[in-house]
Short mmCIF file of C-alpha atoms in Angstrom, two decimals:
data_model
loop_
_atom_site.label_atom_id
_atom_site.label_comp_id
_atom_site.label_asym_id
_atom_site.label_seq_id
_atom_site.Cartn_x
_atom_site.Cartn_y
_atom_site.Cartn_z
CA MET L 1 2.54 8.98 4.04
CA CYS L 2 -0.94 9.30 1.59
CA GLY L 3 -4.25 7.95 2.04
CA PHE L 4 -6.46 5.57 -0.23
CA VAL L 5 -10.05 4.66 -0.48
CA GLY L 6 -12.26 2.62 -2.54
CA MET L 7 -15.97 2.08 -2.59
CA VAL L 8 -18.32 -0.57 -4.45
CA ALA L 9 -21.79 0.87 -4.65
CA PRO L 10 -25.40 -1.27 -3.17
CA PRO L 11 -26.52 -3.00 -5.91
CA ASP L 12 -29.04 -0.26 -6.66
CA GLN L 13 -26.36 2.60 -6.77
CA THR L 14 -24.58 3.70 -9.95
CA SER L 15 -22.22 6.14 -8.46
CA VAL L 16 -19.25 6.40 -5.49
CA ALA L 17 -18.29 9.18 -6.60
CA ALA L 18 -19.19 11.71 -4.08
CA GLU L 19 -18.77 8.88 -1.42
CA ILE L 20 -15.19 8.51 -2.29
CA HIS L 21 -14.61 11.94 -1.78
CA THR L 22 -16.36 12.45 1.81
CA ALA L 23 -14.22 9.56 2.85
CA LEU L 24 -11.24 11.75 1.04
CA MET L 25 -12.11 14.58 3.15
CA CYS L 26 -12.14 12.31 6.39
CA ILE L 27 -7.94 11.61 5.44
CA GLN L 28 -7.23 14.38 4.78
CA HIS L 29 -4.52 14.69 7.42
CA ARG L 30 -2.76 11.91 5.31
CA GLY L 31 -1.38 13.47 2.99
CA GLN L 32 -2.82 17.49 1.31
CA ASP L 33 -0.40 17.90 -1.88
CA SER L 34 -2.59 16.04 -4.33
CA ALA L 35 -5.86 14.44 -4.43
CA GLY L 36 -7.70 12.04 -7.00
CA ILE L 37 -10.24 10.11 -7.85
CA ALA L 38 -11.24 7.46 -10.50
CA THR L 39 -14.25 5.04 -11.47
CA MET L 40 -15.44 1.96 -13.77
CA ASP L 41 -18.52 0.92 -15.00
CA GLU L 42 -20.23 -2.13 -14.72
CA THR L 43 -19.39 -3.61 -17.83
CA GLY L 44 -15.14 -2.50 -17.10
CA ALA L 45 -15.67 -1.06 -20.33
CA THR L 46 -15.15 2.86 -19.22
CA PHE L 47 -13.23 4.27 -17.14
CA HIS L 48 -13.09 7.84 -15.80
CA MET L 49 -10.50 9.65 -14.00
CA ARG L 50 -9.97 13.18 -11.91
CA ARG L 51 -6.70 14.14 -10.37
CA GLY L 52 -5.37 17.86 -9.28
CA LEU L 53 -3.40 19.50 -6.74
CA GLY L 54 -4.47 20.42 -3.44
CA THR L 55 -6.43 18.62 -0.42
CA ALA L 56 -9.60 17.09 -2.07
CA GLY L 57 -11.62 20.47 -2.01
CA GLN L 58 -9.50 22.24 -3.69
CA ALA L 59 -8.47 19.88 -6.32
CA LEU L 60 -12.04 17.97 -7.07
CA GLY L 61 -15.21 19.91 -7.80
CA ARG L 62 -18.25 19.25 -7.87
CA ARG L 63 -18.06 18.85 -11.79
CA ASP L 64 -15.24 17.01 -11.23
CA LEU L 65 -17.87 14.34 -9.13
CA GLU L 66 -20.09 15.05 -11.59
CA ALA L 67 -18.31 13.08 -14.21
CA LEU L 68 -16.52 10.35 -12.44
CA VAL L 69 -20.06 8.02 -12.99
CA GLY L 70 -19.29 4.35 -11.86
CA PRO L 71 -20.38 2.09 -9.29
CA ILE L 72 -17.27 1.25 -8.38
CA GLY L 73 -13.96 3.24 -7.80
CA VAL L 74 -11.02 3.83 -5.78
CA GLY L 75 -9.88 7.48 -4.36
CA HIS L 76 -6.77 8.96 -3.05
CA VAL L 77 -4.94 11.55 -0.85
CA ARG L 78 -1.58 12.40 -1.08
CA TYR L 79 2.15 13.54 0.76
CA PRO L 80 5.03 12.72 -1.35
CA THR L 81 7.59 10.35 -0.17
CA ILE L 82 8.89 9.05 -3.19
CA GLY L 83 8.65 11.50 -6.49
CA ARG L 84 8.16 14.66 -6.12
CA GLY L 85 4.49 17.05 -5.80
CA ARG L 86 3.75 16.90 -9.42
CA LEU L 87 0.76 16.14 -11.40
CA GLU L 88 1.47 13.69 -13.29
CA ASP L 89 2.73 11.12 -9.55
CA ALA L 90 -1.31 12.07 -8.10
CA GLN L 91 -3.14 9.13 -7.75
CA PRO L 92 -4.78 6.95 -8.26
CA PHE L 93 -2.82 6.01 -11.79
CA PHE L 94 -4.88 3.42 -14.84
CA TYR L 95 -3.40 0.64 -16.84
CA ARG L 96 -4.90 0.38 -19.95
CA GLN L 97 -4.64 -3.00 -20.54
CA PRO L 98 -6.55 -5.32 -18.62
CA GLY L 99 -7.97 -2.46 -17.09
CA ILE L 100 -7.13 -1.66 -13.28
CA LEU L 101 -7.07 1.41 -10.98
CA MET L 102 -5.40 1.91 -8.35
CA ALA L 103 -4.13 3.73 -5.43
CA HIS L 104 -1.86 2.79 -2.52
CA ASN L 105 -0.02 4.28 0.82
CA GLY L 106 3.43 3.20 1.50
CA ASN L 107 6.78 3.17 0.20
CA ILE L 108 8.06 0.86 -2.29
CA THR L 109 11.77 0.72 -1.70
CA ASN L 110 12.60 -1.61 -5.10
CA TYR L 111 11.66 1.54 -7.38
CA ALA L 112 14.95 1.18 -9.75
CA GLU L 113 15.03 -2.03 -9.37
CA LEU L 114 11.43 -2.55 -10.84
CA GLU L 115 11.71 0.57 -13.29
CA ALA L 116 15.06 -0.75 -15.04
CA SER L 117 13.19 -4.67 -14.68
CA LEU L 118 10.29 -3.63 -16.57
CA ALA L 119 11.95 -1.57 -18.90
CA GLU L 120 13.28 -4.74 -20.31
CA ARG L 121 9.83 -6.05 -21.01
CA SER L 122 9.23 -2.57 -23.14
CA ILE L 123 6.85 -1.18 -20.16
CA HIS L 124 8.07 2.27 -19.37
CA LEU L 125 6.85 3.69 -16.22
CA LEU L 126 5.88 7.88 -16.89
CA SER L 127 6.27 8.98 -13.30
CA SER L 128 8.57 8.77 -10.85
CA CYS L 129 5.40 7.66 -7.97
CA ASP L 130 5.95 4.29 -6.57
CA VAL L 131 2.68 2.91 -6.89
CA GLU L 132 3.39 2.86 -11.16
CA PRO L 133 5.81 -0.62 -10.82
CA ALA L 134 3.29 -1.92 -8.74
CA LEU L 135 0.40 -1.46 -11.29
CA CYS L 136 2.46 -2.65 -14.01
CA GLU L 137 3.94 -5.68 -11.87
CA LEU L 138 0.19 -6.87 -11.87
CA ALA L 139 -1.21 -5.95 -15.17
CA ASP L 140 1.91 -7.79 -16.56
CA ALA L 141 1.29 -11.00 -14.86
CA LEU L 142 -2.45 -10.26 -15.36
CA MET L 143 -1.93 -10.65 -19.19
CA GLN L 144 0.82 -13.07 -18.99
CA ARG L 145 -1.65 -15.40 -18.06
CA ARG L 146 -4.90 -13.96 -20.56
CA PRO L 147 -5.18 -11.07 -22.35
CA SER L 148 -8.72 -11.16 -20.92
CA ARG L 149 -11.82 -12.57 -18.88
CA HIS L 150 -9.68 -13.07 -15.64
CA SER L 151 -10.34 -15.25 -13.24
CA LEU L 152 -10.32 -14.73 -8.92
CA ASP L 153 -7.38 -17.41 -9.42
CA ASP L 154 -5.35 -15.22 -12.10
CA THR L 155 -5.59 -11.96 -10.03
CA VAL L 156 -4.72 -14.37 -7.11
CA VAL L 157 -1.86 -15.64 -8.84
CA ALA L 158 -1.29 -12.16 -10.18
CA LEU L 159 -0.90 -10.75 -6.73
CA ARG L 160 1.42 -12.90 -6.06
CA GLU L 161 3.81 -12.31 -8.81
CA MET L 162 3.33 -8.75 -7.54
CA LYS L 163 4.21 -9.31 -4.43
CA ASN L 164 6.94 -11.51 -4.98
CA ARG L 165 8.44 -8.83 -7.04
CA VAL L 166 7.34 -5.93 -4.82
CA ARG L 167 9.85 -4.59 -1.67
CA GLY L 168 8.92 -2.42 0.78
CA ALA L 169 5.51 -1.56 2.63
CA TYR L 170 2.31 -0.60 0.86
CA SER L 171 -1.63 -1.43 0.92
CA LEU L 172 -3.46 -0.76 -1.65
CA ALA L 173 -6.77 -0.71 -3.13
CA ALA L 174 -7.53 -1.85 -7.48
CA VAL L 175 -10.03 -1.34 -9.17
CA LEU L 176 -10.63 -4.23 -12.01
CA MET L 177 -13.03 -6.65 -13.87
CA VAL L 178 -12.96 -10.27 -12.25
CA ASP L 179 -15.29 -13.34 -13.40
CA GLU L 180 -16.89 -10.71 -15.38
CA VAL L 181 -17.47 -8.97 -12.08
CA PRO L 182 -16.90 -5.55 -10.51
CA THR L 183 -14.18 -5.81 -8.10
CA LEU L 184 -12.30 -4.17 -5.47
CA VAL L 185 -9.54 -6.02 -3.68
CA VAL L 186 -7.18 -4.52 -0.83
CA VAL L 187 -3.98 -5.89 -0.84
CA ARG L 188 -1.62 -5.22 2.24
CA ASP L 189 2.38 -6.77 2.23
CA PRO L 190 3.88 -9.66 3.75
CA LYS L 191 4.33 -7.66 7.53
CA GLY L 192 1.26 -5.47 7.07
CA ILE L 193 3.81 -2.54 8.34
CA ARG L 194 1.04 0.30 6.51
CA PRO L 195 -2.71 0.18 7.61
CA ALA L 196 -6.23 -0.89 5.45
CA VAL L 197 -9.44 -1.49 7.02
CA ILE L 198 -12.66 -2.67 5.51
CA GLY L 199 -16.05 -1.32 6.32
CA ARG L 200 -19.36 -2.46 5.06
CA ARG L 201 -22.69 -0.96 5.02
CA ASP L 202 -26.59 -2.29 5.44
CA ASP L 203 -27.13 -1.87 2.08
CA GLY L 204 -24.69 -3.93 0.89
CA ALA L 205 -21.94 -1.46 0.10
CA TRP L 206 -18.52 -1.68 0.68
CA LEU L 207 -15.69 1.04 1.69
CA VAL L 208 -12.28 0.30 2.52
CA ALA L 209 -9.91 3.20 3.97
CA SER L 210 -5.81 3.76 5.40
CA GLU L 211 -8.24 5.01 8.35
CA SER L 212 -11.50 3.81 9.61
CA VAL L 213 -12.21 7.69 10.52
CA ALA L 214 -14.27 7.48 7.09
CA PHE L 215 -16.24 5.09 8.30
CA ASP L 216 -18.99 6.70 10.80
CA ALA L 217 -19.49 9.37 8.39
CA LEU L 218 -21.07 7.73 5.77
CA GLY L 219 -22.94 4.56 7.79
CA PHE L 220 -20.28 2.27 6.99
CA SER L 221 -18.77 -0.52 10.36
CA ARG L 222 -15.76 -1.78 10.31
CA ILE L 223 -15.21 -5.80 10.21
CA GLU L 224 -11.89 -7.72 10.04
CA GLY L 225 -8.98 -7.61 8.24
CA PRO L 226 -6.99 -7.31 5.85
CA GLU L 227 -4.52 -8.92 7.82
CA ALA L 228 -0.25 -8.50 6.76
CA GLY L 229 -0.28 -10.65 3.08
CA GLU L 230 -3.79 -10.95 2.39
CA ALA L 231 -5.83 -10.09 -0.28
CA VAL L 232 -9.34 -9.19 0.35
CA PHE L 233 -12.05 -8.87 -2.43
CA LEU L 234 -15.12 -6.83 -2.58
CA ARG L 235 -17.98 -7.00 -4.76
CA ALA L 236 -21.62 -5.64 -4.45
CA GLY L 237 -23.92 -7.40 -1.85
CA GLU L 238 -21.49 -10.35 -2.09
CA GLU L 239 -19.53 -11.68 1.50
CA PRO L 240 -16.06 -10.84 1.12
CA ILE L 241 -13.77 -13.21 -0.32
CA VAL L 242 -10.31 -13.18 1.47
CA ARG L 243 -6.94 -15.39 0.03
CA ARG L 244 -3.23 -14.98 1.24
CA LEU L 245 -0.57 -13.78 -0.83
CA ASP L 246 2.45 -15.17 1.68
CA GLU L 247 1.40 -18.08 4.08
CA GLY L 248 4.70 -16.66 6.20
CA ALA L 249 3.49 -13.42 6.48
CA ALA L 250 3.55 -11.77 9.76
CA GLY L 251 2.87 -8.16 10.71
CA ALA L 252 4.86 -5.84 12.31
CA PRO L 253 2.64 -2.96 11.80
CA CYS L 254 3.93 0.64 12.30
CA ILE L 255 4.33 2.52 15.72
CA PHE L 256 4.52 5.96 13.91
CA GLU L 257 0.73 6.03 13.18
CA TYR L 258 -0.07 5.68 16.38
CA ILE L 259 2.08 8.13 17.82
CA TYR L 260 1.67 10.77 14.84
CA PHE L 261 -0.19 9.91 11.82
CA ALA L 262 -3.44 9.04 12.51
CA ARG L 263 -6.87 10.80 13.53
CA PRO L 264 -7.14 9.83 17.41
CA ASP L 265 -10.21 8.70 16.82
CA ALA L 266 -9.40 6.12 14.23
CA VAL L 267 -8.97 2.22 15.00
CA MET L 268 -6.33 0.32 13.92
CA GLU L 269 -5.72 -3.62 14.48
CA GLY L 270 -8.58 -3.03 16.64
CA ARG L 271 -7.02 -1.09 18.91
CA GLY L 272 -7.61 3.34 19.50
CA VAL L 273 -5.24 5.38 18.53
CA TYR L 274 -6.58 8.07 21.38
CA GLU L 275 -6.49 4.88 23.79
CA VAL L 276 -2.40 4.01 22.69
CA ARG L 277 -1.77 8.41 22.77
CA LEU L 278 -3.34 8.19 26.58
CA ALA L 279 -1.33 5.23 27.20
CA LEU L 280 2.21 6.55 26.20
CA GLY L 281 1.47 9.91 28.01
CA ASP L 282 1.20 7.76 31.01
CA ALA L 283 4.24 6.06 30.53
CA LEU L 284 6.62 9.04 30.08
CA ALA L 285 4.29 10.23 33.34
CA GLY L 286 6.03 7.83 35.07
CA ARG L 287 9.29 9.02 34.07
CA ILE L 288 8.69 12.70 34.55
CA ALA L 289 8.17 12.01 38.25
CA ASP L 290 11.13 9.87 38.17
CA LYS L 291 13.25 12.21 37.31
CA GLY L 292 11.29 15.25 39.55
CA VAL L 293 10.55 17.89 37.05
CA ASP L 294 8.93 20.94 38.81
CA ALA L 295 5.85 22.28 35.83
CA ASP L 296 2.93 24.49 37.28
CA VAL L 297 0.79 23.48 34.11
CA VAL L 298 0.88 20.83 31.26
CA ILE L 299 0.89 22.09 27.83
CA ALA L 300 0.20 20.18 24.68
CA VAL L 301 1.71 21.33 21.38
CA PRO L 302 -1.59 21.19 18.63
CA ASP L 303 -3.24 18.57 17.80
CA THR L 304 -1.64 15.58 18.34
CA ALA L 305 0.26 15.54 22.06
CA ARG L 306 -3.39 16.46 23.43
CA PRO L 307 -4.36 12.78 24.75
CA ALA L 308 -0.80 12.22 26.25
CA ALA L 309 -0.93 15.65 27.73
CA THR L 310 -4.06 14.93 29.18
CA ALA L 311 -3.04 11.74 30.73
CA MET L 312 0.30 13.26 32.09
CA ALA L 313 -1.78 16.08 33.96
CA GLU L 314 -3.75 13.14 35.61
CA ARG L 315 -0.91 11.34 36.77
CA LEU L 316 1.29 14.18 37.82
CA GLY L 317 -1.52 15.57 39.43
CA LEU L 318 -0.94 19.38 37.59
CA PRO L 319 -3.30 21.81 35.04
CA LEU L 320 -4.06 21.12 32.09
CA ARG L 321 -4.02 24.50 29.62
CA GLU L 322 -3.98 25.39 26.21
CA GLY L 323 -0.96 27.28 25.41
CA PHE L 324 -1.58 28.14 21.85
CA ILE L 325 -4.38 28.42 19.38
CA LYS L 326 -3.95 26.61 16.23
CA ASN L 327 -4.82 28.57 13.17
CA ARG L 328 -7.63 26.45 11.24
CA TYR L 329 -7.40 27.38 7.84
CA SER L 330 -3.18 28.14 7.78
CA GLY L 331 -3.03 25.21 5.97
CA ARG L 332 0.03 24.03 3.96
CA THR L 333 2.32 26.06 0.72
CA PHE L 334 -1.12 25.77 -1.16
CA ILE L 335 -2.04 29.45 1.10
CA MET L 336 1.20 30.36 2.51
CA PRO L 337 3.18 32.71 0.52
CA ASP L 338 6.91 30.99 -0.95
CA ALA L 339 8.78 33.79 0.72
CA LEU L 340 7.53 33.63 4.60
CA THR L 341 10.10 32.26 6.49
CA ARG L 342 9.32 28.75 8.47
CA ASP L 343 9.52 30.83 11.84
CA ALA L 344 6.51 33.46 10.27
CA ALA L 345 5.11 30.44 8.93
CA LEU L 346 5.05 29.30 12.47
CA ARG L 347 3.60 31.90 13.56
CA LEU L 348 0.78 31.58 10.96
CA LYS L 349 -0.23 28.26 12.61
CA LEU L 350 -0.31 28.72 16.20
CA ASN L 351 -0.28 31.88 18.80
CA THR L 352 0.12 31.53 21.79
CA LEU L 353 -2.30 32.70 25.12
CA PRO L 354 0.36 34.77 27.40
CA ARG L 355 -1.86 34.93 30.87
CA GLU L 356 -1.37 30.78 30.86
CA ILE L 357 1.92 31.53 30.25
CA LYS L 358 3.92 34.04 32.26
CA GLY L 359 5.73 33.30 35.04
CA LYS L 360 4.88 29.58 34.95
CA ARG L 361 7.06 26.81 34.41
CA ILE L 362 5.61 24.45 31.31
CA LEU L 363 5.39 20.82 31.07
CA LEU L 364 5.55 20.99 26.89
CA VAL L 365 4.04 17.60 25.77
CA ASP L 366 4.98 16.99 21.75
CA ASP L 367 4.68 13.55 20.38
CA SER L 368 7.88 13.65 18.41
CA ILE L 369 10.77 15.42 17.37
CA VAL L 370 12.40 14.71 13.74
CA ARG L 371 13.93 17.79 12.61
CA GLY L 372 13.66 20.04 15.13
CA THR L 373 13.04 23.21 13.89
CA THR L 374 9.07 23.64 14.97
CA LEU L 375 9.99 22.64 18.63
CA ARG L 376 12.54 25.39 18.83
CA ARG L 377 9.87 28.18 17.71
CA VAL L 378 6.85 26.79 19.44
CA ILE L 379 9.80 26.62 23.06
CA GLY L 380 11.09 30.81 21.60
CA MET L 381 7.40 31.27 21.50
CA LEU L 382 6.38 30.22 25.10
CA ARG L 383 9.61 32.09 26.17
CA ASP L 384 8.66 35.09 24.68
CA ALA L 385 4.96 34.58 26.47
CA GLU L 386 7.12 35.04 30.04
CA ALA L 387 7.42 31.22 30.74
CA ALA L 388 9.29 30.77 33.48
CA ALA L 389 10.64 27.85 32.60
CA VAL L 390 10.25 24.97 29.61
CA HIS L 391 10.70 21.53 30.26
CA LEU L 392 9.79 19.54 27.45
CA ALA L 393 8.11 16.12 27.55
CA ILE L 394 7.99 13.71 24.40
CA HIS L 395 5.65 10.60 24.54
CA SER L 396 8.12 8.25 22.05
CA PRO L 397 12.01 7.71 21.84
CA PRO L 398 14.16 9.47 19.99
CA VAL L 399 14.05 9.36 16.25
CA ARG L 400 17.42 8.44 14.97
CA HIS L 401 17.16 6.12 12.09
CA PRO L 402 15.39 6.97 8.48
CA CYS L 403 11.48 5.18 7.63
CA PHE L 404 12.11 3.52 4.27
CA TYR L 405 8.24 2.94 4.63
CA GLY L 406 6.41 5.52 3.80
CA ILE L 407 7.17 8.30 6.96
CA ASP L 408 8.63 11.16 5.45
CA MET L 409 11.72 10.63 7.49
CA SER L 410 14.57 9.33 5.23
CA THR L 411 18.11 10.90 5.56
CA ASP L 412 19.88 10.66 8.27
CA GLU L 413 21.34 14.20 8.11
CA GLU L 414 17.61 15.65 8.75
CA LEU L 415 17.13 13.91 11.85
CA PHE L 416 17.58 15.79 15.00
CA ALA L 417 18.28 12.95 17.45
CA ARG L 418 21.63 11.84 15.39
CA ARG L 419 23.17 14.29 16.84
CA PHE L 420 23.55 13.54 19.80
CA SER L 421 24.60 10.74 22.46
CA GLU L 422 23.02 7.49 22.01
CA ASP L 423 23.38 7.16 25.70
CA LEU L 424 19.55 8.98 26.42
CA VAL L 425 20.43 10.98 29.68
CA GLY L 426 23.13 12.77 27.85
CA LEU L 427 21.12 13.34 24.34
CA GLU L 428 18.30 14.37 26.52
CA ARG L 429 20.86 17.04 28.06
CA ALA L 430 22.46 17.97 25.20
CA ALA L 431 19.51 18.64 23.18
CA ALA L 432 17.43 20.33 25.94
CA GLU L 433 20.41 22.80 25.78
CA GLU L 434 20.43 23.20 21.69
CA LEU L 435 16.45 23.30 21.61
CA GLY L 436 16.53 25.73 24.13
CA ALA L 437 14.20 23.96 27.07
CA ASP L 438 15.06 23.88 30.42
CA SER L 439 14.41 19.98 30.30
CA LEU L 440 13.28 17.16 28.04
CA THR L 441 12.74 13.80 28.84
CA TYR L 442 11.89 11.04 25.89
CA LEU L 443 10.11 7.91 26.14
CA PRO L 444 12.86 5.58 26.56
CA VAL L 445 12.82 2.31 23.65
CA ALA L 446 12.13 -0.02 26.12
CA ALA L 447 8.64 1.82 27.61
CA LEU L 448 6.88 0.57 24.07
CA ASP L 449 6.99 -2.69 25.48
CA GLU L 450 4.41 -1.60 28.45
CA VAL L 451 2.26 0.33 25.90
CA PHE L 452 2.30 -2.25 22.70
CA SER L 453 2.05 -5.35 22.80
CA GLY L 454 3.10 -8.20 19.64
CA SER L 455 5.21 -7.76 16.69
CA ARG L 456 5.71 -3.99 15.28
CA CYS L 457 7.60 -1.50 13.24
CA ALA L 458 9.82 0.49 14.99
CA ALA L 459 12.69 1.16 13.04
CA CYS L 460 13.10 5.13 12.75
CA PHE L 461 13.60 4.40 16.94
CA ASP L 462 15.51 0.76 17.41
CA GLY L 463 17.26 0.52 13.14
CA ARG L 464 15.48 -2.74 13.27
CA TYR L 465 13.74 -3.10 9.52
CA PRO L 466 11.18 -5.71 9.22
CA ALA L 467 10.90 -5.48 5.78
CA PRO L 468 14.16 -6.48 3.82
CA ILE L 469 15.59 -3.20 2.09
CA THR L 470 19.20 -3.64 0.61
CA GLU L 471 22.33 -0.34 0.91
CA ALA L 472 21.54 0.30 -3.07
CA ASP L 473 17.29 1.00 -1.95
CA ARG L 474 18.41 3.03 1.03
CA ALA L 475 20.45 5.40 -0.77
CA ALA L 476 18.48 5.71 -3.61
CA ILE L 477 15.11 6.71 -1.35
CA ALA L 478 17.02 9.13 0.36
CA GLY L 479 19.06 10.16 -2.72
CA ASP L 480 15.07 10.90 -4.22
CA ARG L 481 14.32 12.88 -1.05
CA ARG L 482 16.93 15.23 -1.34
CA THR L 483 16.74 15.90 -4.71
CA SER L 484 12.99 16.22 -4.40
CA ARG L 485 13.43 19.11 -1.78
CA GLY L 486 15.90 20.95 -3.29
CA GLY L 487 13.54 21.04 -6.64
CA SER L 488 11.42 23.44 -8.57
CA SER L 489 7.98 24.34 -7.79
CA PRO L 490 5.53 21.55 -7.70
CA VAL L 491 3.21 23.14 -10.52
CA ALA L 492 5.55 24.01 -13.38
CA ASP L 493 4.71 27.07 -15.58
CA GLY L 494 1.68 26.58 -17.68
CA GLU L 495 0.57 23.07 -16.39
CA GLU L 496 -2.86 22.25 -15.68
CA PRO L 497 -4.38 22.25 -12.45
CA ARG L 498 -6.19 18.29 -13.30
CA SER L 499 -5.90 15.62 -15.20
CA SER L 500 -8.50 13.16 -16.97
CA HIS L 501 -5.58 10.97 -18.69
CA GLY L 502 -3.94 8.30 -16.57
CA PRO L 503 -0.48 7.64 -17.33
CA HIS L 504 -1.38 4.34 -19.18
CA GLY L 505 -3.61 5.71 -21.75
CA PRO L 506 -6.55 7.92 -21.91
CA LEU L 507 -10.04 7.75 -19.67
CA GLY L 508 -13.55 8.58 -19.99
CA GLY L 509 -14.68 11.46 -19.08
#
């Protein structure tokens, strides 16, 4: 999973880097392995890029932002689901001819097929990041039209050709010259699985992002679009230009964005994430009541489960308490020593409040169970704090199917729920015993209809994949994840911590 930002400065502003950096900080929860920003000047002749490993604050410093001149650009934060956490896989990406910057969120499922097809055209990929073949396909399609001075029609045709070749789930932002004007284009796949939003500011600036949370910090207001299968072209001081790339597109936004990934203050597809999580908690509380689970207090696993826990406590008439304090600075692998065990790492991140736990029957609320390793340790921490009982409540259904669309759970063997019976009651009983809980209650798949209306991607729960994916692509994606998890350190000895070069040509700055 990743997050992207794109910005067009107002007519009187010459740089966007600082504001893109601020926006990346707002979507930092979407990726902490690497970050980058790339900009283009007003003539389209000069590009600048800085990329580095770590968070946006770690990867990009003041000097980097000063070097990133230009009134239009894109930024990215990455958590790898294809490829590894290496510098050459960090986004944005750059293609020298005809001059395109690109950043994306999602998963291109036919990477291997595209790699082979591009090689036949003497275009060779220089990374394992799946945005690169999409960028190469767009660049090649444009160059087949004409070598330079591409019109809006040229660009729309090229984007359609890219869409026809690229499969999977993606939203992307690209910067290029269109009709000799610096242009930011944001595109969503034909199913609209991965999110993208557009914001406008009174001074004529435009901002696109994976989530709307960046808008408030920079004074932007959210507007409609882009819809599934659309491309929206944005220029300084001008109105958006909207083009359909797929007339048969029908949106199926990812349900896991609402359940876990997005920030609670985000608005997606016109609906607040916090509102959805409250509704999920209310629906789950009904099942807890039907089962007659006896509890004294509701405690959430920080932080995603808090809204659902709030709704559950209200409906069940139970007090809501903090049972854990989260160390905001525990971070990921950049702060924790590699030698620490998973258990020690979790104890760095969470600490219990024993007075809220001792002797009480805890209703422990979490958003989902993917691998089960974290929850097993969390329940152990409650036992150590002398909880009288631990009843686990999960405000989503069992995750029984891999995600091939950009969430990091792409192999069958890593999924906790696949170890047990498909019968929900039997699964809950066996899984509770495995985790060390007194009981476990999931939200049934059918209950999602109470919360979500319309088409959606819930493939991780129901196994119905809305975007086409072949068995060969599934095997390749799962194999890549197995290899990357067992691979070497993200930073090789002697590797520079940041780069000013793109994969298809040197950049200015």
